[in-house]
Structure formats: structure tokens, C-alpha cells
PDB file of C-alpha atoms in Angstrom:
ATOM      1  CA  UNK A 188      -8.579  -7.711   5.605  1.00  0.00           C
ATOM      2  CA  UNK A 189      -5.215  -6.980   7.170  1.00  0.00           C
ATOM      3  CA  UNK A 190      -3.498  -4.382   4.995  1.00  0.00           C
ATOM      4  CA  UNK A 191       0.215  -3.908   5.518  1.00  0.00           C
ATOM      5  CA  UNK A 192       0.237  -0.237   4.569  1.00  0.00           C
ATOM      6  CA  UNK A 193       1.123   0.989   8.050  1.00  0.00           C
ATOM      7  CA  UNK A 194       4.081  -1.384   8.374  1.00  0.00           C
ATOM      8  CA  UNK A 195       5.331  -0.470   4.901  1.00  0.00           C
ATOM      9  CA  UNK A 196       5.006   3.251   5.669  1.00  0.00           C
ATOM     10  CA  UNK A 197       6.828   2.933   8.974  1.00  0.00           C
ATOM     11  CA  UNK A 198       9.573   0.762   7.435  1.00  0.00           C
ATOM     12  CA  UNK A 199      10.117   3.531   4.876  1.00  0.00           C
ATOM     13  CA  UNK A 200      10.248   6.174   7.659  1.00  0.00           C
ATOM     14  CA  UNK A 201       7.350   8.096   6.138  1.00  0.00           C
ATOM     15  CA  UNK A 202       4.557  10.000   7.831  1.00  0.00           C
ATOM     16  CA  UNK A 203       0.891   9.517   7.071  1.00  0.00           C
ATOM     17  CA  UNK A 204       0.898  13.052   5.653  1.00  0.00           C
ATOM     18  CA  UNK A 205       3.689  12.172   3.199  1.00  0.00           C
ATOM     19  CA  UNK A 206       1.921   9.044   1.938  1.00  0.00           C
ATOM     20  CA  UNK A 207      -1.417  10.872   1.765  1.00  0.00           C
ATOM     21  CA  UNK A 208       0.283  13.543  -0.341  1.00  0.00           C
ATOM     22  CA  UNK A 209       1.566  10.869  -2.719  1.00  0.00           C
ATOM     23  CA  UNK A 210      -1.954   9.445  -3.009  1.00  0.00           C
ATOM     24  CA  UNK A 211      -3.475  12.938  -3.344  1.00  0.00           C
ATOM     25  CA  UNK A 212      -5.809  12.416  -0.412  1.00  0.00           C
ATOM     26  CA  UNK A 213      -6.229  13.934   3.036  1.00  0.00           C
ATOM     27  CA  UNK A 214      -4.113  12.593   5.925  1.00  0.00           C
ATOM     28  CA  UNK A 215      -7.240  11.827   7.966  1.00  0.00           C
ATOM     29  CA  UNK A 216      -8.632   9.684   5.135  1.00  0.00           C
ATOM     30  CA  UNK A 217      -5.326   7.854   4.764  1.00  0.00           C
ATOM     31  CA  UNK A 218      -5.341   7.226   8.520  1.00  0.00           C
ATOM     32  CA  UNK A 219      -8.739   5.546   8.149  1.00  0.00           C
ATOM     33  CA  UNK A 220      -7.308   3.285   5.433  1.00  0.00           C
ATOM     34  CA  UNK A 221      -4.509   2.243   7.805  1.00  0.00           C
ATOM     35  CA  UNK A 222      -6.924   1.526  10.649  1.00  0.00           C
ATOM     36  CA  UNK A 223      -9.309  -0.392   8.384  1.00  0.00           C
ATOM     37  CA  UNK A 224     -12.140   2.078   8.956  1.00  0.00           C
ATOM     38  CA  UNK A 225     -12.444   2.731   5.208  1.00  0.00           C
ATOM     39  CA  UNK A 226     -11.759   0.313   2.365  1.00  0.00           C
ATOM     40  CA  UNK A 227      -8.661   1.166   0.351  1.00  0.00           C
ATOM     41  CA  UNK A 228      -9.700   1.653  -3.294  1.00  0.00           C
ATOM     42  CA  UNK A 229      -8.006  -0.734  -5.717  1.00  0.00           C
ATOM     43  CA  UNK A 230      -6.427   2.134  -7.661  1.00  0.00           C
ATOM     44  CA  UNK A 231      -4.716   3.399  -4.491  1.00  0.00           C
ATOM     45  CA  UNK A 232      -3.656  -0.114  -3.492  1.00  0.00           C
ATOM     46  CA  UNK A 233      -1.974  -0.534  -6.869  1.00  0.00           C
ATOM     47  CA  UNK A 234      -0.203   2.820  -6.501  1.00  0.00           C
ATOM     48  CA  UNK A 235       1.041   1.882  -3.018  1.00  0.00           C
ATOM     49  CA  UNK A 236       2.235  -1.550  -4.153  1.00  0.00           C
ATOM     50  CA  UNK A 237       4.209   0.102  -6.954  1.00  0.00           C
ATOM     51  CA  UNK A 238       5.531   2.793  -4.596  1.00  0.00           C
ATOM     52  CA  UNK A 239       6.779   0.270  -2.034  1.00  0.00           C
ATOM     53  CA  UNK A 240       7.864  -2.258  -4.709  1.00  0.00           C
ATOM     54  CA  UNK A 241       5.702  -5.075  -3.349  1.00  0.00           C
ATOM     55  CA  UNK A 242       2.979  -7.261  -4.828  1.00  0.00           C
ATOM     56  CA  UNK A 243      -0.687  -6.540  -4.204  1.00  0.00           C
ATOM     57  CA  UNK A 244      -0.912  -9.971  -2.578  1.00  0.00           C
ATOM     58  CA  UNK A 245       1.709  -8.882  -0.042  1.00  0.00           C
ATOM     59  CA  UNK A 246       0.040  -5.522   0.496  1.00  0.00           C
ATOM     60  CA  UNK A 247      -3.263  -7.171   1.413  1.00  0.00           C
ATOM     61  CA  UNK A 248      -1.735  -9.967   3.482  1.00  0.00           C
ATOM     62  CA  UNK A 249      -2.258 -12.940   1.141  1.00  0.00           C
ATOM     63  CA  UNK A 250       1.450 -13.818   1.025  1.00  0.00           C
ATOM     64  CA  UNK A 251       4.651 -13.155   2.933  1.00  0.00           C
ATOM     65  CA  UNK A 252       6.615 -12.706  -0.305  1.00  0.00           C
ATOM     66  CA  UNK A 253       7.242  -8.988  -0.878  1.00  0.00           C
ATOM     67  CA  UNK A 254       8.610  -9.224  -4.442  1.00  0.00           C
ATOM     68  CA  UNK A 255       6.181  -7.963  -7.070  1.00  0.00           C
ATOM     69  CA  UNK A 256       5.369 -10.298  -9.915  1.00  0.00           C
ATOM     70  CA  UNK A 257       7.233  -9.883 -13.215  1.00  0.00           C
ATOM     71  CA  UNK A 258       5.468  -7.648 -15.767  1.00  0.00           C
ATOM     72  CA  UNK A 259       2.638  -9.496 -17.553  1.00  0.00           C
ATOM     73  CA  UNK A 260       2.787 -12.190 -14.884  1.00  0.00           C
ATOM     74  CA  UNK A 261       5.856 -13.717 -16.510  1.00  0.00           C
ATOM     75  CA  UNK A 262       3.658 -15.299 -19.165  1.00  0.00           C
ATOM     76  CA  UNK A 263       5.460 -16.625 -22.222  1.00  0.00           C
ATOM     77  CA  UNK A 264       4.299 -15.613 -25.666  1.00  0.00           C
TER      78      UNK A 264
END
């Protein structure tokens, strides 16, 4: 899976240490997430998608559309 977390971090001019601090993990562990050496837990993926204001689909490379979905998927009641 081709995560876009490195590109998003670099576009935001952040260091791995800064993002790791946000996620409350060690910089070396975050580095492994970026390199694909460790799977990124879903909870952290959700936090990063919210932080960068992108959809999870964009974060994991399933779409080129950055915009997150509307709350509740835009479903009508």
C-alpha cells in the first residue's frame, strides 16, 4: 500500500519528529510507517487524515481527490 503520509508531511513543512509528537509515538516508529516497514494503525491513519484535512482514501492512495467526505458520508435522513 502506498501511503501518502510522507508527501503530506513534507507539503506541510513538518519534520517526522513533529508528526510523531502529534501521534504520541517515537520518531523512529513514525519513520517506519513512512517507509512502509510497519503498518500504520487505522486509528493513527484517521488522526492523520483529520490533521491534514484529507480523506482516508486519499491518504492510502485509493483516490487523487484530497477533500474529505462530508460528515456522515453526506447521507440524507
